[in-house]
Amino acid sequence: MLAGVGLTFSGTAIRCIPCLFSAAARQRWFSIGLLHAGQILNAAAGPMVMGPVSRLSVIWFPEHQRTTGTAIAQTANGLGSCIGFLLGPFIVPDKQHASQFSTLLLVELCMAAVPLICALSHFPTQPDSPPSAAAEQYRRGTGGTDLSFLAGLKAIGPNRSFWLVVLCAGIMFGVQSGWSPQLQDLSLIHI
């Protein structure tokens, strides 16, 4: 989870770097490259944040609350996307307000900082007492996987298949996230 929020914040911060340049420098290739690199990092965080939701539910919630916990987490992902789609046109309503694009990126950076600060300040790996038998199995190490982040990193580090999936997901979601805000303008041209 920490890696996911860290990647999200890092990607969002990299996208803000062109805001520090002059208007002429923002039109250069490296500004677009930084925007794409940031989007790719944001997309690479997706599997790390969305994937372990059910596992976190097992570790943190008793059996009768697991479905609700998983549903809230999955719904929050869609709600976050919805907020993102509404935020862009609200801050930058048309091309006359294109100078406010930097404001949009900075607002998104602040939004990405909130979960990072929360996770860094207090995000224990597990509750004090296991809420279910399945959580107890994970705690004892008999749940099928090791909960240690470093052990997981060592296991996936040399796994080429994992990195190919991360790369493909990063490119796919990065391109989608980069072009999605343009769909409104492109659709108005053809209407």
GROMACS .gro file of C-alpha atoms in nm:
model
  191
    1MET     CA    1   0.000   0.000   0.000
    2LEU     CA    2   0.284   0.239   0.083
    3ALA     CA    3   0.444   0.173  -0.254
    4GLY     CA    4   0.116   0.250  -0.428
    5VAL     CA    5   0.055   0.583  -0.256
    6GLY     CA    6   0.423   0.668  -0.299
    7LEU     CA    7   0.408   0.602  -0.672
    8THR     CA    8   0.086   0.801  -0.704
    9PHE     CA    9   0.237   1.100  -0.525
   10SER     CA   10   0.565   1.072  -0.718
   11GLY     CA   11   0.383   1.055  -1.051
   12THR     CA   12   0.166   1.351  -0.961
   13ALA     CA   13   0.471   1.550  -0.846
   14ILE     CA   14   0.656   1.473  -1.172
   15ARG     CA   15   0.355   1.599  -1.367
   16CYS     CA   16   0.382   1.930  -1.176
   17ILE     CA   17   0.745   1.992  -1.275
   18PRO     CA   18   0.653   2.165  -1.606
   19CYS     CA   19   0.449   2.416  -1.401
   20LEU     CA   20   0.784   2.558  -1.286
   21PHE     CA   21   0.891   2.633  -1.646
   22SER     CA   22   0.813   2.939  -1.853
   23ALA     CA   23   0.520   2.927  -2.095
   24ALA     CA   24   0.757   2.877  -2.388
   25ALA     CA   25   0.944   2.593  -2.215
   26ARG     CA   26   0.616   2.415  -2.141
   27GLN     CA   27   0.567   2.369  -2.514
   28ARG     CA   28   0.891   2.176  -2.550
   29TRP     CA   29   0.917   1.797  -2.575
   30PHE     CA   30   1.055   1.742  -2.224
   31SER     CA   31   0.744   1.894  -2.065
   32ILE     CA   32   0.524   1.646  -2.248
   33GLY     CA   33   0.767   1.370  -2.152
   34LEU     CA   34   0.738   1.464  -1.785
   35LEU     CA   35   0.358   1.461  -1.807
   36HIS     CA   36   0.366   1.114  -1.964
   37ALA     CA   37   0.623   0.984  -1.713
   38GLY     CA   38   0.403   1.104  -1.427
   39GLN     CA   39   0.097   0.938  -1.578
   40ILE     CA   40   0.286   0.612  -1.622
   41LEU     CA   41   0.390   0.615  -1.254
   42ASN     CA   42   0.031   0.688  -1.151
   43ALA     CA   43  -0.091   0.398  -1.361
   44ALA     CA   44   0.180   0.166  -1.228
   45ALA     CA   45   0.045   0.234  -0.879
   46GLY     CA   46  -0.298   0.100  -0.976
   47PRO     CA   47  -0.227  -0.271  -0.929
   48MET     CA   48  -0.052  -0.201  -0.599
   49VAL     CA   49  -0.348  -0.006  -0.463
   50MET     CA   50  -0.646  -0.184  -0.619
   51GLY     CA   51  -0.511  -0.539  -0.609
   52PRO     CA   52  -0.466  -0.598  -0.235
   53VAL     CA   53  -0.810  -0.468  -0.134
   54SER     CA   54  -0.954  -0.813  -0.059
   55ARG     CA   55  -0.639  -0.913   0.128
   56LEU     CA   56  -0.660  -0.600   0.342
   57SER     CA   57  -1.023  -0.685   0.413
   58VAL     CA   58  -0.920  -1.029   0.538
   59ILE     CA   59  -0.648  -0.884   0.760
   60TRP     CA   60  -0.846  -0.592   0.904
   61PHE     CA   61  -1.215  -0.693   0.916
   62PRO     CA   62  -1.414  -0.978   1.073
   63GLU     CA   63  -1.596  -1.204   0.830
   64HIS     CA   64  -1.932  -1.024   0.854
   65GLN     CA   65  -1.771  -0.687   0.760
   66ARG     CA   66  -1.537  -0.805   0.486
   67THR     CA   67  -1.777  -0.761   0.196
   68THR     CA   68  -1.866  -0.411   0.306
   69GLY     CA   69  -1.500  -0.314   0.349
   70THR     CA   70  -1.410  -0.447   0.005
   71ALA     CA   71  -1.711  -0.278  -0.156
   72ILE     CA   72  -1.627   0.059   0.001
   73ALA     CA   73  -1.267   0.037  -0.118
   74GLN     CA   74  -1.366  -0.058  -0.473
   75THR     CA   75  -1.636   0.210  -0.486
   76ALA     CA   76  -1.388   0.471  -0.359
   77ASN     CA   77  -1.172   0.397  -0.663
   78GLY     CA   78  -1.458   0.474  -0.900
   79LEU     CA   79  -1.557   0.778  -0.697
   80GLY     CA   80  -1.201   0.910  -0.718
   81SER     CA   81  -1.208   0.874  -1.096
   82CYS     CA   82  -1.541   1.055  -1.105
   83ILE     CA   83  -1.402   1.341  -0.899
   84GLY     CA   84  -1.104   1.358  -1.133
   85PHE     CA   85  -1.328   1.386  -1.439
   86LEU     CA   86  -1.535   1.662  -1.274
   87LEU     CA   87  -1.238   1.851  -1.132
   88GLY     CA   88  -1.068   1.917  -1.466
   89PRO     CA   89  -1.355   2.101  -1.638
   90PHE     CA   90  -1.433   2.285  -1.313
   91ILE     CA   91  -1.083   2.433  -1.279
   92VAL     CA   92  -1.005   2.464  -1.651
   93PRO     CA   93  -1.348   2.517  -1.814
   94ASP     CA   94  -1.224   2.607  -2.165
   95LYS     CA   95  -0.918   2.700  -2.368
   96GLN     CA   96  -0.933   3.062  -2.253
   97HIS     CA   97  -0.850   2.934  -1.903
   98ALA     CA   98  -0.563   2.706  -2.013
   99SER     CA   99  -0.328   2.898  -1.783
  100GLN     CA  100  -0.515   2.736  -1.493
  101PHE     CA  101  -0.391   2.392  -1.598
  102SER     CA  102  -0.103   2.439  -1.353
  103THR     CA  103  -0.359   2.500  -1.080
  104LEU     CA  104  -0.531   2.173  -1.170
  105LEU     CA  105  -0.204   1.981  -1.144
  106LEU     CA  106  -0.122   2.141  -0.809
  107VAL     CA  107  -0.470   2.060  -0.671
  108GLU     CA  108  -0.419   1.699  -0.781
  109LEU     CA  109  -0.076   1.700  -0.611
  110CYS     CA  110  -0.238   1.813  -0.286
  111MET     CA  111  -0.502   1.542  -0.321
  112ALA     CA  112  -0.228   1.280  -0.374
  113ALA     CA  113  -0.039   1.410  -0.070
  114VAL     CA  114  -0.327   1.338   0.170
  115PRO     CA  115  -0.315   0.954   0.150
  116LEU     CA  116   0.066   0.962   0.145
  117ILE     CA  117   0.081   1.166   0.465
  118CYS     CA  118  -0.183   0.945   0.629
  119ALA     CA  119  -0.001   0.626   0.528
  120LEU     CA  120   0.337   0.755   0.642
  121SER     CA  121   0.210   0.893   0.972
  122HIS     CA  122   0.010   0.587   1.078
  123PHE     CA  123  -0.051   0.278   0.872
  124PRO     CA  124   0.013  -0.034   1.080
  125THR     CA  125   0.059  -0.359   0.892
  126GLN     CA  126  -0.211  -0.534   1.093
  127PRO     CA  127  -0.452  -0.475   1.381
  128ASP     CA  128  -0.349  -0.551   1.739
  129SER     CA  129  -0.563  -0.864   1.747
  130PRO     CA  130  -0.673  -1.065   1.445
  131PRO     CA  131  -1.043  -1.011   1.366
  132SER     CA  132  -1.093  -1.357   1.212
  133ALA     CA  133  -0.942  -1.702   1.175
  134ALA     CA  134  -0.818  -1.611   0.826
  135ALA     CA  135  -0.638  -1.305   0.965
  136GLU     CA  136  -0.481  -1.526   1.230
  137GLN     CA  137  -0.354  -1.762   0.958
  138TYR     CA  138  -0.194  -1.472   0.773
  139ARG     CA  139  -0.038  -1.351   1.095
  140ARG     CA  140   0.113  -1.693   1.167
  141GLY     CA  141   0.238  -1.719   0.811
  142THR     CA  142   0.016  -2.013   0.718
  143GLY     CA  143  -0.216  -1.804   0.500
  144GLY     CA  144  -0.024  -1.876   0.184
  145THR     CA  145   0.184  -1.558   0.156
  146ASP     CA  146   0.429  -1.360   0.361
  147LEU     CA  147   0.304  -1.015   0.470
  148SER     CA  148   0.652  -0.863   0.467
  149PHE     CA  149   0.687  -0.592   0.204
  150LEU     CA  150   1.058  -0.657   0.156
  151ALA     CA  151   1.004  -1.031   0.118
  152GLY     CA  152   0.739  -0.961  -0.146
  153LEU     CA  153   0.970  -0.718  -0.325
  154LYS     CA  154   1.247  -0.978  -0.327
  155ALA     CA  155   1.006  -1.236  -0.468
  156ILE     CA  156   0.879  -1.016  -0.753
  157GLY     CA  157   1.205  -0.829  -0.823
  158PRO     CA  158   1.348  -1.086  -1.067
  159ASN     CA  159   1.003  -1.190  -1.195
  160ARG     CA  160   0.998  -1.060  -1.553
  161SER     CA  161   0.629  -1.140  -1.597
  162PHE     CA  162   0.535  -0.910  -1.309
  163TRP     CA  163   0.732  -0.619  -1.453
  164LEU     CA  164   0.579  -0.674  -1.796
  165VAL     CA  165   0.231  -0.657  -1.642
  166VAL     CA  166   0.327  -0.337  -1.455
  167LEU     CA  167   0.468  -0.186  -1.774
  168CYS     CA  168   0.162  -0.279  -1.980
  169ALA     CA  169  -0.078  -0.150  -1.716
  170GLY     CA  170   0.125   0.168  -1.675
  171ILE     CA  171   0.128   0.239  -2.047
  172MET     CA  172  -0.238   0.149  -2.092
  173PHE     CA  173  -0.370   0.354  -1.800
  174GLY     CA  174  -0.118   0.634  -1.855
  175VAL     CA  175  -0.228   0.684  -2.215
  176GLN     CA  176  -0.594   0.655  -2.116
  177SER     CA  177  -0.553   0.903  -1.832
  178GLY     CA  178  -0.359   1.139  -2.052
  179TRP     CA  179  -0.612   1.142  -2.335
  180SER     CA  180  -0.938   1.115  -2.137
  181PRO     CA  181  -0.946   1.484  -2.043
  182GLN     CA  182  -0.920   1.570  -2.414
  183LEU     CA  183  -1.231   1.371  -2.510
  184GLN     CA  184  -1.464   1.657  -2.421
  185ASP     CA  185  -1.279   1.900  -2.651
  186LEU     CA  186  -1.246   1.643  -2.930
  187SER     CA  187  -1.616   1.557  -2.915
  188LEU     CA  188  -1.714   1.925  -2.940
  189ILE     CA  189  -1.510   1.961  -3.259
  190HIS     CA  190  -1.703   1.683  -3.434
  191ILE     CA  191  -2.050   1.775  -3.313
   0.00000   0.00000   0.00000
